[in-house]
Amino acid sequence: MNRNGPSGFTEADGTIENSSNHEISTLRLLTNSSKHTETKSICQKYPYVSAMEENFAPFRFVYPEFLPDPNIKWRNRVREKLERMDMLKRRSNLDIPEFYVGSILSVTLSDRNAPGKTNTFVGICIQREGTAMRSIFTLRNIVDGHGVEIAYDLYNPTILNISCLRLEKRLDENLRYLRDAPAQYSTFPFDMVPELRSANVPVPVNPIKVKLNPRPWSAKWHLWDLKGVEDSSEQILEPWEMRRFDRWKFAEGFDTNKYDLMRAYRSTIPAEEQTEIYNEVHQQLANLSASLRKQKRKRTFLKPQKTV
Amino acid sequence: MTSSLLASALRHFQNGRSILLQNASVVGPMSNLGNFQSLNGNNTTFGGSVTFVQTRGSRVKTRLTHPRNTWPKRRRERNDQELTADNQAFLNKVVYDKYGPAHFDWRAENTGMPFISPLKQIIYERGEWEPRSIRTGVIGRKIGIHPMWDKDGNRMLTTLVQVTDNHVLKYIPPETVEKNYGPRFKRKDVGLLLVGAESTDPQRFTKEYLNVFDESGVPPKTKTARFMVTPNAKLQPGTPLYATHFKVGQRVEVFGHTVDHGFQGVMKRWGFKGMPASHGVTKSHRRGGNTGGGGEKARVWPGTKLPGHMGNRWRKLLGQHIIRINTKYNVLYIRGHAVMGEVGSFVTICDSFLSCAEEMDKSTLPFPTHYPEESEEPIPEEYYAPNIYNFADPSIVFEDKR
């Protein structure tokens, strides 16, 4: 594992004045990352963490698909390098904003069969999967009384525009339970106006607790450790079911998983490698985000509609 | 009947051109590869195009290449305790002086070989392409799967194969091949080209095995393969082979060994349907059921589908498209996720003989191979097939024809 020396970090500091965007940028991540976490820098708390590592740590939330799948069977440096090159090329043509599960997005696709050859969908992001070019995000909305979920490839070339209308996080890593929640939690108007927020504020976490519909459900939500759902497991499970559930959790190691170092190692990319990866791409990402946002603001035109 | 037998033998030869060896022998046996049955009897002339339908049966002879007592012993038994640190350092220096930095680590993030040929003296005359010439193939490693899109917005998966440090090791002319193989080879006018991939430390191998690499002067290789080539496609030992040996849009044959699934039951191995989970089924939910009938041949016939070892078989894929080539890392993007094996397994790739492969003019392919040091223009980093979307291009927009 070759570790590159910190190369571009001081340059990023110098170009702060040139960036004129109100939204999140990679430069902000580099310089203000310590403000988002504790008052004491991570480097001061843990001396083995380098300054570069601390600065690139928040990148894994904003650009999660740049990290490869941790499964050792599928890892290959040359392929990962080629994937990153392709991702940057695609990002130079499409601005992919920072978004999380729980954010509301609007996606415009090129559709051969749609009137005007474009197709727009607005929805709440319920899950985000995959790595590299195969990363997928799913949007959910209620259209004409029917729940609609569309899974988009993040790097699909037919996507013309992705904009984040409301940037926020939720308490769970996926929101599939919205399928069994009342419609109000998944309904968002298609003509929703993007909500502005200032650059230095951390991404808000929506602490909403969804009240699910009465059973039957599409999955056994009461068995999942869902923080964004109103807890009603006592009413659902019999005492003997609760005891069986507790035994199952013990057998699966739910309580001991947090002590399993090898499990954590196998399911994540080590911090040193993450730093290496983001160090390689952060400069290009910073340049892309500034230029593309300018283009996006200029490119607001409406296609003339036939009124007769 | 005889003509169709000869035809099928010819087809075996034409399609069974590349064989991966465990040990590199000068001339090894030319064996059949798999249970190929062709249904079409046309197009059976020498070197001509072939219409081919591959079927899979249960009676497949699994092991087709065996180590022979004529092959040189490969690995050397090392007793490193005999050497002092100084002596070991001296040996390493000798190796370095002879070969340079010989070790090739395919896992490292290395670019493709520098486009510098190690050849100093050109002895072999370069042949010219003729119709029905057969040129060499390359050895590569499967490094993963990557999605690509075409210009209409359709998504496809591609398998990346990296051509790792290939050099030609030997050329054996047709006369020598005929002398050593005579009855097994039907075709008399074709020579054998030995190609090696991924240089390693010569201290691991025996003297006999290292002699194989003397002619070419390259460090000993991890993997070797044979390719049958026409004499006009012969290459001087030591010639490097790159991914640009192929052209984008071309069809190729990919030959390698499949993922090893180990001992598997009948449902996974042969696709049996099993039996219901309930409704009175006793202890037979994933079993094979009946193994035959009675009567005169009252026994389990050879070739009956039973549980057993699955995978790790040599298989050939025909007519695979190359849709993109990266020249910096020597990577071929082969359409589909069908390239056999795990990530990191070796495959050999050569030109396809199928009749549908004729759509690309064979005379336009670099013959006998691509020599990048001779190209006048700088070689582009990426080649894309005509209808494939390049990620550097703007997003795909469909035009309103009204």
XYZ file of C-alpha atoms in Angstrom, chain A residues 86-87 89-91 93-96 107-111 117-118 133-135 137 152-162, chain B residues 146-156 384 387-398:
55
model
C -14.492 7.310 -15.393
C -16.402 8.739 -12.436
C -15.093 12.212 -16.375
C -18.812 11.763 -15.863
C -18.880 14.255 -13.015
C -20.487 16.696 -17.390
C -23.077 16.283 -14.659
C -23.124 17.936 -11.280
C -23.955 15.280 -8.716
C -33.887 13.887 -11.359
C -34.290 14.701 -15.051
C -33.664 11.899 -17.527
C -33.517 11.762 -21.301
C -36.476 9.626 -22.242
C -37.811 13.831 -24.608
C -37.164 14.459 -20.905
C -20.104 3.240 -11.509
C -22.717 0.808 -10.259
C -23.934 3.063 -7.469
C -30.082 5.646 -5.461
C -31.427 5.386 -10.787
C -27.837 4.620 -11.698
C -25.889 7.580 -10.396
C -23.569 7.563 -13.432
C -26.166 6.829 -16.087
C -25.397 9.048 -19.081
C -29.078 9.694 -19.811
C -29.423 11.636 -16.558
C -29.447 15.311 -17.453
C -29.824 16.834 -14.033
C -29.835 15.862 -10.371
C -17.558 -2.358 -15.042
C -20.786 -1.001 -16.539
C -20.798 0.805 -19.849
C -23.558 2.485 -21.806
C -24.108 2.817 -25.518
C -25.150 6.034 -27.223
C -28.822 5.033 -27.079
C -28.658 4.868 -23.298
C -28.685 1.076 -23.012
C -26.627 -0.302 -20.180
C -24.315 -3.269 -20.457
C -13.974 3.163 -27.857
C -21.636 3.085 -30.581
C -20.259 3.146 -27.051
C -20.723 6.201 -24.856
C -17.540 7.875 -23.700
C -17.947 9.321 -20.203
C -16.055 12.430 -21.204
C -18.847 13.243 -23.684
C -21.883 15.287 -22.654
C -25.005 13.512 -21.397
C -27.128 11.627 -23.877
C -29.988 13.705 -25.270
C -32.632 12.363 -27.637
